[in-house]
Short mmCIF file of C-alpha atoms in Angstrom, two decimals:
data_model
loop_
_atom_site.label_atom_id
_atom_site.label_comp_id
_atom_site.label_asym_id
_atom_site.label_seq_id
_atom_site.Cartn_x
_atom_site.Cartn_y
_atom_site.Cartn_z
CA UNK A 159 -27.46 -4.80 3.00
CA UNK A 160 -30.35 -4.52 3.59
CA UNK A 161 -31.26 -8.40 3.30
CA UNK A 162 -28.03 -9.01 4.98
CA UNK A 163 -29.34 -7.01 8.10
CA UNK A 164 -33.21 -8.48 8.20
CA UNK A 165 -34.24 -10.18 11.28
CA UNK A 166 -34.12 -14.17 11.13
CA UNK A 167 -35.40 -14.89 14.67
CA UNK A 168 -32.00 -16.50 15.46
CA UNK A 169 -29.36 -15.52 17.97
CA UNK A 170 -27.71 -13.13 15.70
CA UNK A 171 -30.79 -10.75 15.48
CA UNK A 172 -29.22 -8.44 18.22
CA UNK A 173 -26.17 -7.81 16.20
CA UNK A 174 -28.11 -7.51 12.96
CA UNK A 175 -30.16 -5.17 14.86
CA UNK A 176 -27.03 -2.96 16.21
CA UNK A 177 -25.55 -2.82 12.65
CA UNK A 178 -28.46 -1.81 10.89
CA UNK A 179 -29.12 1.06 13.44
CA UNK A 180 -25.57 2.45 12.01
CA UNK A 181 -27.16 2.41 8.68
CA UNK A 182 -30.63 4.17 9.19
CA UNK A 183 -30.68 5.22 5.43
CA UNK A 184 -30.18 2.85 2.81
CA UNK A 185 -31.60 4.34 0.15
CA UNK A 186 -30.09 3.98 -3.67
CA UNK A 187 -29.34 6.84 -6.14
CA UNK A 188 -29.70 6.48 -9.97
CA UNK A 189 -26.21 7.59 -11.48
CA UNK A 190 -26.35 7.42 -15.41
CA UNK A 191 -24.42 5.13 -17.07
CA UNK A 192 -20.92 5.80 -18.81
CA UNK A 193 -20.61 6.08 -22.36
CA UNK A 194 -17.44 4.52 -24.36
CA UNK A 195 -15.29 7.79 -23.87
CA UNK A 196 -16.34 7.66 -19.98
CA UNK A 197 -14.98 4.16 -19.87
CA UNK A 198 -12.12 4.90 -21.82
CA UNK A 199 -11.09 7.52 -19.46
CA UNK A 200 -11.96 5.67 -16.43
CA UNK A 201 -9.45 2.94 -17.51
CA UNK A 202 -6.67 5.65 -18.47
CA UNK A 203 -3.62 6.32 -16.34
CA UNK A 204 -5.81 9.32 -14.65
CA UNK A 205 -8.71 7.03 -13.87
CA UNK A 206 -10.88 10.12 -14.01
CA UNK A 207 -13.81 10.94 -16.44
CA UNK A 208 -14.07 14.42 -18.16
CA UNK A 209 -15.46 16.60 -15.42
CA UNK A 210 -17.84 18.09 -17.63
CA UNK A 211 -19.53 14.78 -18.82
CA UNK A 212 -23.12 13.86 -18.15
CA UNK A 213 -21.85 10.87 -16.49
CA UNK A 214 -19.50 12.65 -14.20
CA UNK A 215 -21.92 15.47 -13.39
CA UNK A 216 -24.54 12.58 -12.39
CA UNK A 217 -22.13 10.96 -10.21
CA UNK A 218 -20.73 13.78 -8.65
CA UNK A 219 -24.29 14.66 -7.64
CA UNK A 220 -25.32 11.58 -6.46
CA UNK A 221 -21.73 11.54 -4.02
CA UNK A 222 -22.79 14.49 -3.00
CA UNK A 223 -26.35 13.84 -1.67
CA UNK A 224 -24.92 10.36 -0.02
CA UNK A 225 -22.38 12.81 1.79
CA UNK A 226 -25.02 15.30 2.86
CA UNK A 227 -27.16 12.09 4.61
CA UNK A 228 -23.82 10.91 6.36
CA UNK A 229 -24.36 11.12 10.28
CA UNK A 230 -21.49 10.61 13.13
CA UNK A 231 -21.74 7.01 14.63
CA UNK A 232 -21.22 5.80 17.63
CA UNK A 233 -21.44 2.46 19.58
CA UNK A 234 -21.69 2.33 23.03
CA UNK A 235 -21.26 6.11 23.43
CA UNK A 236 -18.05 5.57 21.39
CA UNK A 237 -17.51 7.42 18.23
CA UNK A 238 -16.98 4.79 15.48
CA UNK A 239 -14.68 6.21 12.73
CA UNK A 240 -14.43 4.04 9.43
CA UNK A 241 -11.49 2.45 10.39
CA UNK A 242 -12.65 1.02 13.63
CA UNK A 243 -16.29 0.14 11.89
CA UNK A 244 -14.32 -1.62 9.37
CA UNK A 245 -12.02 -3.43 11.89
CA UNK A 246 -15.23 -4.57 13.93
CA UNK A 247 -17.23 -5.89 11.10
CA UNK A 248 -14.20 -7.84 10.30
CA UNK A 249 -13.68 -8.97 13.54
CA UNK A 250 -17.58 -9.95 13.70
CA UNK A 251 -17.21 -12.20 10.55
CA UNK A 252 -13.95 -13.65 11.86
CA UNK A 253 -15.87 -14.52 15.19
CA UNK A 254 -18.64 -16.18 12.87
CA UNK A 255 -16.04 -18.12 10.87
CA UNK A 256 -14.93 -19.47 13.84
CA UNK A 257 -18.07 -20.79 15.34
CA UNK A 258 -18.26 -18.02 17.91
CA UNK A 259 -20.77 -18.47 20.77
CA UNK A 260 -24.41 -17.25 20.37
CA UNK A 261 -25.04 -13.56 21.01
CA UNK A 262 -22.25 -11.91 18.86
CA UNK A 263 -22.21 -8.36 20.50
CA UNK A 264 -21.05 -5.36 17.94
CA UNK A 265 -20.03 -3.42 21.24
CA UNK A 266 -18.03 -5.59 22.97
CA UNK A 267 -15.84 -6.22 19.74
CA UNK A 268 -15.80 -2.51 19.15
CA UNK A 269 -14.45 -1.92 22.80
CA UNK A 270 -12.55 -5.02 22.78
CA UNK A 271 -10.34 -3.49 19.38
CA UNK A 272 -10.12 0.05 21.37
CA UNK A 273 -8.49 -1.78 24.46
CA UNK A 274 -6.21 -3.74 22.10
CA UNK A 275 -5.55 -0.50 19.82
CA UNK A 276 -4.74 1.54 23.19
CA UNK A 277 -2.51 -1.11 24.43
CA UNK A 278 -0.60 -0.96 21.27
CA UNK A 279 -0.59 2.87 21.67
CA UNK A 280 1.46 2.50 24.74
CA UNK A 281 3.90 0.30 23.37
CA UNK A 282 4.51 2.72 20.35
CA UNK A 283 4.85 5.62 22.77
CA UNK A 284 7.44 3.52 25.01
CA UNK A 285 9.48 2.66 21.82
CA UNK A 286 9.18 6.30 20.46
CA UNK A 287 10.56 7.48 23.66
CA UNK A 288 13.57 4.76 23.66
CA UNK A 289 14.15 5.98 19.94
CA UNK A 290 14.66 9.64 21.05
CA UNK A 291 16.29 9.60 24.36
CA UNK A 292 19.80 8.82 24.66
CA UNK A 293 20.66 4.90 25.38
CA UNK A 294 20.91 4.08 28.77
CA UNK A 295 24.41 2.92 27.94
CA UNK A 296 25.63 6.10 26.92
CA UNK A 297 24.16 7.98 29.73
CA UNK A 298 27.05 5.82 31.65
CA UNK A 299 29.82 6.66 29.31
CA UNK A 300 31.45 9.24 27.79
CA UNK A 301 28.34 11.12 26.84
CA UNK A 302 27.00 11.26 30.41
CA UNK A 303 30.69 13.28 31.60
CA UNK A 304 29.99 15.79 28.06
CA UNK A 305 26.72 16.27 28.58
CA UNK A 306 25.27 19.33 30.71
CA UNK A 307 22.42 18.49 32.94
CA UNK A 308 20.27 21.30 30.92
CA UNK A 309 20.80 19.25 27.85
CA UNK A 310 19.74 15.79 29.12
CA UNK A 311 16.81 17.65 30.54
CA UNK A 312 15.86 19.00 26.71
CA UNK A 313 16.48 15.65 25.52
CA UNK A 314 14.47 13.52 27.67
CA UNK A 315 11.79 16.31 27.38
CA UNK A 316 12.02 15.96 23.47
CA UNK A 317 11.64 11.87 23.90
CA UNK A 318 8.68 12.20 26.40
CA UNK A 319 6.71 14.46 23.56
CA UNK A 320 7.60 11.79 20.98
CA UNK A 321 6.29 9.52 23.14
CA UNK A 322 2.83 11.13 23.57
CA UNK A 323 2.82 11.81 19.97
CA UNK A 324 3.17 8.55 18.85
CA UNK A 325 0.36 7.34 21.14
CA UNK A 326 -1.94 9.61 19.89
CA UNK A 327 -1.25 8.96 16.55
CA UNK A 328 -1.72 5.44 17.10
CA UNK A 329 -4.83 6.13 18.36
CA UNK A 330 -5.80 9.05 15.77
CA UNK A 331 -9.26 7.11 14.40
CA UNK A 332 -10.84 6.70 18.00
CA UNK A 333 -9.41 9.63 20.05
CA UNK A 334 -9.39 13.39 19.54
CA UNK A 335 -5.96 14.58 20.65
CA UNK A 336 -7.15 17.83 22.19
CA UNK A 337 -9.93 16.03 23.69
CA UNK A 338 -8.96 12.48 24.69
CA UNK A 339 -11.98 10.16 25.57
CA UNK A 340 -12.17 9.15 29.38
CA UNK A 341 -11.56 5.50 28.49
CA UNK A 342 -7.88 6.31 27.18
CA UNK A 343 -7.04 7.91 30.50
CA UNK A 344 -5.74 4.44 32.00
CA UNK A 345 -3.55 3.97 29.08
CA UNK A 346 -2.06 7.25 29.33
CA UNK A 347 -1.22 6.87 32.87
CA UNK A 348 0.37 3.76 31.65
CA UNK A 349 2.52 5.48 29.37
CA UNK A 350 3.16 8.04 31.88
CA UNK A 351 4.75 5.87 34.48
CA UNK A 352 6.78 3.98 31.99
CA UNK A 353 8.19 7.11 30.33
CA UNK A 354 8.96 8.75 33.88
CA UNK A 355 10.35 5.59 35.19
CA UNK A 356 12.57 5.31 31.71
CA UNK A 357 13.53 9.27 32.14
CA UNK A 358 14.60 8.75 36.16
CA UNK A 359 16.66 5.69 34.83
CA UNK A 360 18.54 7.92 32.59
CA UNK A 361 18.93 10.67 34.73
CA UNK A 362 20.36 8.22 37.30
CA UNK A 363 22.58 6.83 34.88
CA UNK A 364 23.97 10.30 33.97
CA UNK A 365 24.39 11.60 37.81
#
């Protein structure tokens, strides 16, 4: 990693510097080599060595040290989850392999992914609403006659709740459900307009 991110005086140095800033502490930790018993246990169904073995103790200590060095990562002010970082790196590699123009941008790649995921989340929310809400064809048939207004309201309210839950679930790695980021507001508004429109259509169909 250190060698891959070293400057090379070319058009990708800016991208390398942005990636290197995400990994400021690139240290190595020595782990005791596993013995024959450890290797056999690692190859077993459980895949876990004896917790009391020197190898397991050494590995656990190194892992704990690594976890203690972890710091929250962000790009352009946007929190960077492991899923988003992996997708961004994959996107950068794909752009390089496709002969992308000079000066690849990690920030631009991250924000493009976030917009793509947010649009997909709106679609997921709309599909969730359609799954839970009574079909419009039924609202114009026998169900519309037998369904009290209060029951219809409850069904549509549950469908709306399912839509927003699906929206946030799709964005769990880039958004806090209790404190949605400002950049998500336009997408949440898209979903609100779509859901309210569908609810109104179904309500009118039952009227």
